Short mmCIF file of C-alpha atoms in Angstrom, two decimals:
data_model
loop_
_atom_site.label_atom_id
_atom_site.label_comp_id
_atom_site.label_asym_id
_atom_site.label_seq_id
_atom_site.Cartn_x
_atom_site.Cartn_y
_atom_site.Cartn_z
CA MET A 1 -221.34 103.58 48.67
CA ARG A 2 -219.87 105.75 45.95
CA ARG A 3 -218.41 109.10 45.15
CA VAL A 4 -221.18 110.73 43.14
CA ILE A 5 -220.36 112.82 40.08
CA LEU A 6 -221.31 116.48 40.57
CA PRO A 7 -219.92 117.77 37.27
CA ILE A 8 -220.85 121.44 37.54
CA CYS A 9 -220.63 121.89 41.27
CA LEU A 10 -217.26 123.29 42.10
CA LEU A 11 -215.06 125.01 39.55
CA LEU A 12 -215.57 127.64 36.93
CA GLY A 13 -216.62 126.10 33.64
CA ALA A 14 -216.76 122.82 31.82
CA CYS A 15 -213.22 121.83 32.80
CA VAL A 16 -213.93 119.95 36.00
CA PRO A 17 -211.48 117.20 37.08
CA GLY A 18 -212.30 113.69 36.02
CA HIS A 19 -215.05 114.26 33.48
CA TYR A 20 -213.29 114.48 30.15
CA ASN A 21 -213.75 112.21 27.18
CA GLU A 22 -210.02 111.61 27.19
CA MET A 23 -207.55 111.55 30.07
CA PRO A 24 -203.87 110.65 30.18
CA THR A 25 -202.92 107.02 29.83
CA ARG A 26 -199.83 105.58 31.50
CA ALA A 27 -197.97 105.75 28.19
CA ALA A 28 -199.03 109.35 27.57
CA MET A 29 -197.89 110.46 31.01
CA GLN A 30 -194.50 108.88 30.42
CA GLN A 31 -194.02 110.92 27.26
CA GLU A 32 -192.21 114.22 27.51
CA SER A 33 -194.59 117.11 28.14
CA THR A 34 -194.21 120.71 27.11
CA MET A 35 -195.73 121.67 30.45
CA PRO A 36 -193.81 122.27 33.68
CA PRO A 37 -193.43 119.16 35.88
CA MET A 38 -196.50 117.99 37.77
CA LYS A 39 -196.52 119.34 41.32
CA SER A 40 -197.41 117.43 44.46
CA PHE A 41 -198.24 118.41 48.00
CA SER A 42 -195.81 118.20 50.90
CA ALA A 43 -196.58 116.88 54.40
CA PRO A 44 -200.30 116.89 55.25
CA ARG A 45 -201.53 119.71 57.48
CA PRO A 46 -205.05 118.69 58.56
CA LEU A 47 -206.81 120.93 61.05
CA PRO A 48 -208.02 119.20 64.23
CA PRO A 49 -211.79 119.00 64.80
CA GLN A 50 -213.21 122.20 66.25
CA ARG A 51 -216.56 120.85 67.44
CA SER A 52 -218.04 119.58 70.65
CA ASN A 53 -217.68 115.89 71.51
CA ARG A 54 -221.45 115.82 71.98
CA ASP A 55 -221.90 116.87 68.36
CA ILE A 56 -219.24 114.42 67.19
CA GLN A 57 -220.95 111.59 69.08
CA ARG A 58 -224.20 112.27 67.23
CA ASP A 59 -222.32 112.53 63.93
CA PHE A 60 -220.53 109.24 64.55
CA LEU A 61 -223.76 107.38 65.28
CA ASP A 62 -225.57 108.81 62.25
CA LEU A 63 -222.61 108.05 60.00
CA SER A 64 -222.15 104.51 61.29
CA PHE A 65 -225.68 103.19 61.71
CA GLN A 66 -227.36 104.42 58.55
CA LEU A 67 -226.81 104.06 54.80
CA GLU A 68 -227.00 106.94 52.33
CA SER A 69 -230.40 105.64 51.24
CA GLY A 70 -231.70 106.25 54.77
CA ARG A 71 -231.81 102.55 55.64
CA MET A 72 -230.82 101.89 59.24
CA LEU A 73 -228.05 99.45 60.21
CA GLN A 74 -228.42 97.17 63.19
CA HIS A 75 -224.75 96.48 63.81
CA LEU A 76 -221.38 98.20 63.75
CA SER A 77 -219.15 96.43 61.25
CA ARG A 78 -215.40 96.88 60.86
CA PHE A 79 -212.25 94.87 60.22
CA GLU A 80 -210.80 93.04 63.21
CA GLY A 81 -207.01 92.70 63.23
CA PRO A 82 -204.42 93.99 60.72
CA ILE A 83 -205.80 95.16 57.37
CA THR A 84 -204.08 94.53 54.04
CA VAL A 85 -204.61 96.42 50.77
CA GLN A 86 -203.70 95.35 47.23
CA VAL A 87 -203.94 97.20 43.91
CA THR A 88 -205.04 95.45 40.71
CA GLY A 89 -206.13 96.48 37.24
CA ARG A 90 -204.35 99.29 35.39
CA PRO A 91 -203.44 101.89 38.01
CA PRO A 92 -202.23 105.28 36.73
CA LEU A 93 -198.72 106.34 37.70
CA THR A 94 -199.88 108.58 40.55
CA LEU A 95 -202.11 106.02 42.27
CA ILE A 96 -199.50 104.06 44.23
CA PRO A 97 -197.68 107.12 45.64
CA ASP A 98 -201.01 108.70 46.64
CA LEU A 99 -202.19 105.44 48.19
CA ASN A 100 -198.96 105.03 50.17
CA ARG A 101 -199.35 108.56 51.48
CA LEU A 102 -202.94 107.87 52.50
CA LEU A 103 -202.06 104.60 54.24
CA HIS A 104 -199.33 106.41 56.19
CA ARG A 105 -201.90 108.94 57.36
CA LEU A 106 -204.32 106.19 58.39
CA ARG A 107 -201.60 104.52 60.44
CA THR A 108 -200.31 107.66 62.13
CA GLU A 109 -203.45 109.80 62.47
CA ALA A 110 -206.20 107.17 62.82
CA GLY A 111 -204.10 104.48 64.51
CA ILE A 112 -205.26 101.79 62.06
CA ASP A 113 -202.99 98.79 61.41
CA ILE A 114 -203.15 98.89 57.61
CA SER A 115 -200.53 98.14 54.95
CA ARG A 116 -200.21 97.56 51.21
CA VAL A 117 -199.30 94.08 49.97
CA SER A 118 -198.65 92.59 46.55
CA ASP A 119 -200.11 89.17 47.32
CA SER A 120 -203.64 88.23 46.33
CA GLY A 121 -206.20 87.68 49.04
CA ALA A 122 -205.87 91.09 50.70
CA ASN A 123 -208.71 92.41 52.82
CA ILE A 124 -209.22 95.39 50.51
CA THR A 125 -208.68 95.23 46.75
CA ILE A 126 -208.43 98.48 44.81
CA GLU A 127 -209.11 97.74 41.16
CA ALA A 128 -208.31 100.47 38.63
CA VAL A 129 -210.69 100.20 35.67
CA SER A 130 -211.96 102.57 33.00
CA ARG A 131 -214.62 105.14 33.79
CA ASP A 132 -216.83 103.50 31.20
CA ASP A 133 -216.62 100.21 33.09
CA ILE A 134 -217.55 101.96 36.33
CA ARG A 135 -220.51 103.74 34.78
CA ARG A 136 -221.79 100.56 33.18
CA SER A 137 -222.12 99.27 36.74
CA LEU A 138 -223.24 102.51 38.41
CA PRO A 139 -224.05 105.27 35.89
CA LYS A 140 -223.80 108.17 38.37
CA ALA A 141 -220.64 107.00 40.12
CA ALA A 142 -217.08 108.21 39.70
CA CYS A 143 -215.91 105.32 41.93
CA PHE A 144 -217.49 103.01 44.49
CA VAL A 145 -216.90 100.38 47.17
CA VAL A 146 -218.59 96.99 47.64
CA PRO A 147 -218.30 94.28 50.32
CA ASN A 148 -217.45 90.59 49.85
CA ILE A 149 -216.00 90.75 46.32
CA SER A 150 -212.62 91.62 44.83
CA ARG A 151 -213.29 92.24 41.09
CA LEU A 152 -215.71 94.36 39.10
CA SER A 153 -216.77 91.32 37.09
CA GLN A 154 -217.98 89.74 40.34
CA TYR A 155 -220.06 92.81 41.18
CA ARG A 156 -222.15 92.51 38.05
CA ALA A 157 -223.27 89.05 39.15
CA ALA A 158 -223.61 89.83 42.86
CA ARG A 159 -225.32 93.22 42.63
CA ASN A 160 -228.57 93.49 44.61
CA THR A 161 -227.93 90.20 46.42
CA ARG A 162 -227.28 89.52 50.09
CA LEU A 163 -223.59 89.10 49.28
CA THR A 164 -223.12 92.83 48.59
CA ASP A 165 -225.69 94.07 51.12
CA TRP A 166 -223.92 96.22 53.73
CA SER A 167 -226.75 95.72 56.19
CA GLN A 168 -225.93 92.00 56.39
CA LEU A 169 -222.38 92.64 57.64
CA LYS A 170 -221.35 92.16 61.25
CA GLU A 171 -217.63 92.01 60.49
CA ARG A 172 -215.75 93.16 57.39
CA LYS A 173 -213.32 90.72 55.85
CA LYS A 174 -213.19 91.39 52.09
CA ILE A 175 -214.02 94.64 50.28
CA ALA A 176 -213.41 95.94 46.75
CA ILE A 177 -212.91 99.54 45.68
CA PHE A 178 -213.25 100.49 42.03
CA VAL A 179 -211.46 103.65 40.90
CA PRO A 180 -210.98 105.13 37.43
CA SER A 181 -207.75 104.40 35.61
CA ASP A 182 -208.29 107.18 33.07
CA SER A 183 -209.20 110.22 35.15
CA SER A 184 -207.07 113.08 36.43
CA PRO A 185 -204.60 112.30 39.24
CA GLN A 186 -206.66 114.38 41.67
CA GLU A 187 -209.89 112.58 40.85
CA VAL A 188 -208.22 109.21 41.42
CA ARG A 189 -206.73 110.40 44.71
CA ASP A 190 -210.06 111.81 45.88
CA CYS A 191 -211.68 108.46 45.15
CA LEU A 192 -209.00 106.68 47.17
CA HIS A 193 -209.64 108.90 50.19
CA GLU A 194 -213.41 108.72 50.18
CA GLU A 195 -213.84 105.07 49.26
CA LEU A 196 -211.08 103.71 51.47
CA ALA A 197 -212.52 105.69 54.39
CA GLN A 198 -215.91 104.09 53.79
CA ALA A 199 -214.39 100.66 53.26
CA LEU A 200 -212.85 101.00 56.72
CA GLY A 201 -215.51 102.92 58.59
CA PRO A 202 -218.78 104.86 58.27
CA LEU A 203 -221.09 104.04 55.37
CA ASN A 204 -223.21 107.17 55.39
CA ASP A 205 -222.72 110.74 54.17
CA LEU A 206 -224.16 113.77 55.97
CA TYR A 207 -224.65 117.15 54.31
CA ARG A 208 -224.64 118.80 57.73
CA LEU A 209 -220.89 118.10 58.08
CA SER A 210 -218.86 121.06 56.84
CA ASP A 211 -215.47 119.56 57.68
CA SER A 212 -215.58 116.06 56.24
CA VAL A 213 -215.32 113.91 53.12
CA PHE A 214 -218.36 112.09 54.51
CA ASN A 215 -220.48 114.65 52.67
CA ASP A 216 -221.81 114.32 49.13
CA ASP A 217 -221.08 117.96 48.31
CA ASN A 218 -217.54 116.80 47.39
CA VAL A 219 -216.01 120.04 48.71
CA HIS A 220 -213.34 118.24 50.73
CA ALA A 221 -210.95 116.24 48.58
CA VAL A 222 -208.84 114.48 51.22
CA LEU A 223 -209.53 113.13 54.70
CA THR A 224 -209.80 115.89 57.28
CA GLY A 225 -208.87 116.00 60.95
CA PHE A 226 -212.49 115.24 61.80
CA ASP A 227 -212.48 112.22 59.48
CA MET A 228 -209.34 110.82 61.09
CA LEU A 229 -210.91 111.22 64.53
CA VAL A 230 -214.02 109.34 63.33
CA LEU A 231 -211.85 106.50 61.98
CA ARG A 232 -209.71 106.40 65.13
CA THR A 233 -212.94 106.14 67.13
CA TYR A 234 -214.24 103.43 64.80
CA TYR A 235 -211.21 101.27 65.62
CA ALA A 236 -211.04 102.12 69.32
CA PRO A 237 -210.43 99.00 71.46
CA GLU A 238 -213.63 99.74 73.39
CA LEU A 239 -215.65 98.89 70.27
CA ARG A 240 -215.97 95.68 68.28
CA SER A 241 -217.83 94.34 65.27
CA GLY A 242 -221.45 93.38 65.82
CA MET A 243 -222.23 95.99 68.49
CA SER A 244 -225.63 97.63 68.46
CA ARG A 245 -226.16 101.38 68.26
CA ARG A 246 -227.04 101.48 71.95
CA GLU A 247 -223.87 99.61 72.92
CA VAL A 248 -221.71 101.94 70.85
CA GLU A 249 -223.48 105.03 72.14
CA ALA A 250 -222.78 104.01 75.74
CA ARG A 251 -219.02 103.85 75.06
CA LEU A 252 -218.60 106.92 72.85
CA PRO A 253 -218.36 109.61 75.56
CA GLY A 254 -215.39 107.88 77.17
CA ILE A 255 -213.71 107.17 73.82
CA LEU A 256 -214.07 110.77 72.58
CA SER A 257 -212.89 112.19 75.91
CA ARG A 258 -209.75 110.08 75.56
CA LEU A 259 -209.11 110.78 71.89
CA HIS A 260 -210.33 114.39 71.70
CA PRO A 261 -210.24 115.93 75.20
CA ALA A 262 -210.58 119.46 73.84
CA GLY A 263 -214.04 118.57 72.55
CA ASP A 264 -215.34 118.17 76.10
CA HIS A 265 -214.91 121.91 76.61
CA VAL A 266 -216.65 123.10 73.44
CA ALA A 267 -220.33 124.00 73.53
CA PRO A 268 -222.47 121.84 71.22
CA ARG A 269 -223.92 123.42 68.07
CA PHE A 270 -226.85 121.21 67.16
CA ALA A 271 -227.27 121.07 63.38
CA GLY A 272 -230.68 119.84 62.27
CA SER A 273 -231.08 116.89 59.95
CA THR A 274 -231.11 117.41 56.19
CA PRO A 275 -234.50 116.83 54.50
CA ARG A 276 -234.46 114.21 51.80
CA ALA A 277 -236.23 116.65 49.46
CA TRP A 278 -233.26 119.06 49.67
CA ILE A 279 -230.78 116.27 48.98
CA GLU A 280 -232.73 115.14 45.93
CA ALA A 281 -233.00 118.73 44.66
CA ILE A 282 -229.24 119.23 44.97
CA GLN A 283 -228.54 115.93 43.22
CA THR A 284 -230.85 116.89 40.35
CA ALA A 285 -229.32 120.36 40.09
CA LEU A 286 -225.69 119.30 40.16
CA GLY A 287 -225.63 115.64 39.16
CA PRO A 288 -225.45 114.13 35.68
CA GLY A 289 -228.39 113.52 33.40
CA SER A 290 -230.53 116.62 34.03
CA LEU A 291 -231.57 119.18 31.44
CA PRO A 292 -230.64 122.86 31.99
CA ASN A 293 -234.17 123.88 32.94
CA GLN A 294 -234.46 120.93 35.32
CA ARG A 295 -231.20 121.97 36.97
CA ARG A 296 -232.35 125.54 37.54
CA LEU A 297 -235.75 124.51 38.90
CA ALA A 298 -234.09 121.98 41.23
CA ALA A 299 -231.55 124.55 42.45
CA GLN A 300 -234.36 127.02 43.15
CA ASP A 301 -236.24 124.29 44.99
CA ALA A 302 -233.16 123.52 47.12
CA LEU A 303 -232.85 127.18 48.07
CA ARG A 304 -236.56 127.37 48.87
CA ILE A 305 -236.25 124.37 51.19
CA ALA A 306 -233.14 125.81 52.85
CA LYS A 307 -235.00 129.05 53.58
CA ALA A 308 -238.09 127.22 54.82
CA VAL A 309 -236.05 125.08 57.20
CA GLY A 310 -234.38 128.22 58.50
CA TRP A 311 -230.79 127.22 57.79
CA THR A 312 -228.05 129.78 58.25
CA ASP A 313 -225.16 127.31 57.98
CA HIS A 314 -223.09 125.97 55.07
CA ARG A 315 -226.13 124.16 53.63
CA ARG A 316 -227.91 127.49 53.09
CA ALA A 317 -224.69 128.81 51.55
CA PHE A 318 -224.35 125.75 49.31
CA SER A 319 -227.92 126.25 48.09
CA HIS A 320 -227.04 129.76 46.93
CA PHE A 321 -223.76 128.52 45.46
CA ALA A 322 -225.51 125.79 43.48
CA LEU A 323 -228.06 128.23 42.07
CA GLY A 324 -225.27 130.63 41.14
CA ARG A 325 -223.37 127.85 39.40
CA ILE A 326 -226.46 126.79 37.44
CA THR A 327 -227.31 130.34 36.28
CA GLN A 328 -223.79 131.59 35.67
CA ALA A 329 -223.91 131.22 31.89
CA SER A 330 -227.47 132.43 31.34
CA ASP A 331 -227.70 135.24 33.92
CA PRO A 332 -224.26 136.23 35.28
CA ASP A 333 -225.53 139.17 37.34
CA TYR A 334 -228.10 137.00 39.11
CA ALA A 335 -225.46 134.30 39.63
CA GLN A 336 -223.15 136.90 41.15
CA ASP A 337 -225.83 137.78 43.69
CA GLN A 338 -226.08 134.10 44.63
CA PHE A 339 -222.32 133.77 45.10
CA VAL A 340 -222.30 136.89 47.29
CA ALA A 341 -225.11 135.39 49.40
CA ALA A 342 -223.22 132.08 49.63
CA GLU A 343 -220.12 133.90 50.86
CA GLN A 344 -222.11 135.73 53.54
CA PHE A 345 -223.47 132.47 54.97
CA TYR A 346 -220.14 130.68 54.70
CA LYS A 347 -218.45 133.53 56.56
CA ARG A 348 -220.79 133.00 59.52
CA THR A 349 -220.18 129.24 59.67
CA PRO A 350 -217.03 127.88 61.37
CA GLY A 351 -214.90 125.42 59.42
CA THR A 352 -215.84 126.63 55.93
CA ASP A 353 -212.52 128.07 54.74
CA LEU A 354 -212.41 125.67 51.79
CA HIS A 355 -216.01 126.46 50.83
CA ARG A 356 -215.14 130.16 50.87
CA ALA A 357 -212.22 129.50 48.54
CA TYR A 358 -214.65 128.09 45.97
CA SER A 359 -216.90 131.13 46.37
CA ALA A 360 -213.87 133.41 46.01
CA ALA A 361 -213.04 131.77 42.68
CA GLN A 362 -216.49 132.63 41.33
CA LEU A 363 -216.48 136.17 42.71
CA ALA A 364 -212.97 136.85 41.44
CA ALA A 365 -213.85 135.49 38.00
CA TYR A 366 -216.70 137.98 37.80
CA ALA A 367 -214.42 140.83 38.89
CA VAL A 368 -211.85 139.87 36.25
CA SER A 369 -214.55 139.77 33.57
CA GLN A 370 -215.43 143.37 34.48
CA GLY A 371 -211.81 144.51 34.38
CA ARG A 372 -211.61 145.03 38.16
CA GLY A 373 -208.16 143.58 38.74
CA GLU A 374 -207.57 145.04 42.19
CA ASP A 375 -210.96 143.82 43.42
CA ALA A 376 -210.17 140.34 42.16
CA LEU A 377 -206.81 140.35 43.96
CA MET A 378 -208.53 141.37 47.19
CA LEU A 379 -211.17 138.64 46.79
CA LEU A 380 -208.57 135.94 46.20
CA GLY A 381 -206.57 137.01 49.25
CA ALA A 382 -205.46 134.09 51.40
CA HIS A 383 -207.55 131.50 49.56
CA LEU A 384 -204.57 130.15 47.63
CA GLY A 385 -203.11 129.07 50.96
CA THR A 386 -206.41 127.43 51.86
CA ALA A 387 -206.50 125.42 48.64
CA GLU A 388 -202.94 124.27 49.28
CA ARG A 389 -203.63 123.30 52.90
CA TYR A 390 -206.60 121.20 51.81
CA GLU A 391 -204.56 119.67 48.94
CA ASN A 392 -206.92 120.70 46.16
CA ALA A 393 -204.66 121.17 43.14
CA ALA A 394 -207.48 121.90 40.69
CA LEU A 395 -208.82 124.69 42.87
CA LEU A 396 -205.32 126.00 43.60
CA ALA A 397 -204.46 126.13 39.90
CA THR A 398 -207.71 127.93 39.09
CA LEU A 399 -207.13 130.52 41.82
CA MET A 400 -203.58 131.09 40.60
CA MET A 401 -204.76 131.53 36.99
CA LEU A 402 -207.35 134.05 38.18
CA ARG A 403 -204.71 135.89 40.17
CA ALA A 404 -202.52 136.06 37.05
CA GLU A 405 -205.35 137.67 35.07
CA ALA A 406 -206.00 140.13 37.89
CA LEU A 407 -202.30 141.04 38.01
CA ASP A 408 -202.32 141.65 34.25
CA LEU A 409 -205.30 143.96 34.65
CA SER A 410 -203.40 145.81 37.37
CA GLY A 411 -200.35 146.28 35.15
CA ARG A 412 -198.16 143.79 37.04
CA VAL A 413 -197.34 141.74 33.95
CA SER A 414 -194.13 140.02 35.11
CA GLU A 415 -195.79 138.82 38.34
CA ALA A 416 -198.70 137.54 36.25
CA GLN A 417 -196.44 135.54 33.97
CA SER A 418 -194.66 133.97 36.94
CA ILE A 419 -197.79 132.85 38.80
CA ARG A 420 -199.45 131.67 35.57
CA LEU A 421 -196.47 129.42 34.84
CA ASP A 422 -196.49 128.18 38.43
CA SER A 423 -200.17 127.28 38.15
CA LEU A 424 -199.55 124.79 35.36
CA GLY A 425 -197.73 122.26 37.57
CA TRP A 426 -200.71 122.16 39.92
CA ALA A 427 -203.13 122.04 36.99
CA ARG A 428 -201.39 118.94 35.63
CA TYR A 429 -202.26 117.13 38.87
CA GLY A 430 -205.75 118.64 39.13
CA TYR A 431 -206.81 118.36 35.50
CA GLY A 432 -204.57 115.66 34.06
CA ALA A 433 -203.84 115.78 30.35
CA ASP A 434 -201.92 118.70 28.89
CA TRP A 435 -204.83 119.57 26.60
CA ALA A 436 -207.15 119.74 29.60
CA VAL A 437 -204.73 122.08 31.39
CA ARG A 438 -204.58 124.32 28.33
CA ALA A 439 -208.39 124.29 28.09
CA LYS A 440 -208.67 125.49 31.68
CA LEU A 441 -206.03 128.17 31.06
CA ARG A 442 -207.89 129.39 27.95
CA GLU A 443 -211.15 129.44 29.88
CA VAL A 444 -209.73 131.65 32.62
CA THR A 445 -207.78 133.85 30.21
CA ALA A 446 -210.92 134.50 28.16
CA LEU A 447 -212.54 136.12 31.21
CA SER A 448 -210.26 139.14 30.93
CA PRO A 449 -211.51 142.06 28.81
CA LEU A 450 -207.88 142.45 27.68
CA LYS A 451 -207.84 138.98 26.11
CA GLY A 452 -211.40 137.76 25.64
CA PRO A 453 -213.46 137.90 22.44
CA ASN A 454 -213.85 141.68 22.72
CA GLY A 455 -210.35 142.34 24.04
#
């Protein structure tokens, strides 16, 4: 299992978190910066699941008894008893505080007995290594998790053997997570959330989930209310390691009624399965290693499949969004049409506030580039609050920078200066190095006809 790199999927231009040739080292972060202090989020505010327990039961089974490759699992595997976590390697300064915050959430929201220890021999080892080391092991991975080892050097010898085969597990006892030591703070934190969740619980990702990190679209950065419910269910006393799908399925209705009683009174909204052809098209369009023409053809293919299947949910919206993102540089008017279409489908789909915030960033950027400051302000609206609720500092900083440009265009210069300065603290967490923050600021500033090449 791994967090896959989708380098052009989410934000405006080339400055996407975690994919720079240079990111801040521990020594560099300790040096005095000319930027405002790095900002951090306050108490988590996850939204509770809004879906039917019947839908959640199906999601739980598909997440827990299948791998991302499509291979079926015969047994539920989990840790039995208290779980310990240790950190090794060269962790960046923000890793331990972010990990402590995550472990607190797992204890309080998911009811998992998990704690960080300094001794060797922990159940879960988080090793911070360079991105180059990670990609030498898995070229398309930003981070990944493996059973039955504790060091990256062991993985190279054990790869593709029974030792690291998830399907052989009936009970989890030792797992390693490999995260980058030289990426932005947000990228490291996102890896912690996704990989620790999969080390503890489900091993699959489902594109049909709009409200979960168990989705390869990478829209959600931190564990959601739905994710915590899934993990709480995974460690319910009614379940145990080694159970079959049928045994788990028989117990799920009672477990979900106890843990999520509101879900018994919500009508199910059956979401069809996601064709493998669509998944592969999206991965080609947005993943690393594809040529520009290959990306566009793959994005068009994904949209064609979405239309043929008859989707009207967030997957149809994401197909439009991906095509807009691919064509933004070569055909901005066409890309704008795709972002508008994405917004229309997102608006009809419950639980897509964060997705809409990404669309708003693209639509507002286009409005700013045309000198329509008031339109951009209207488009941004409440999305800054959404980015903050979902703890996405990179998105929040980008939205704030766009708002500053829109305010400038509207003649509200002092407000623009204030919000632009405020954005930099969030950008330091989302983008990392000071030079990367400045690059993002220049990118957004250049959109404005007052300041761009022709301004």
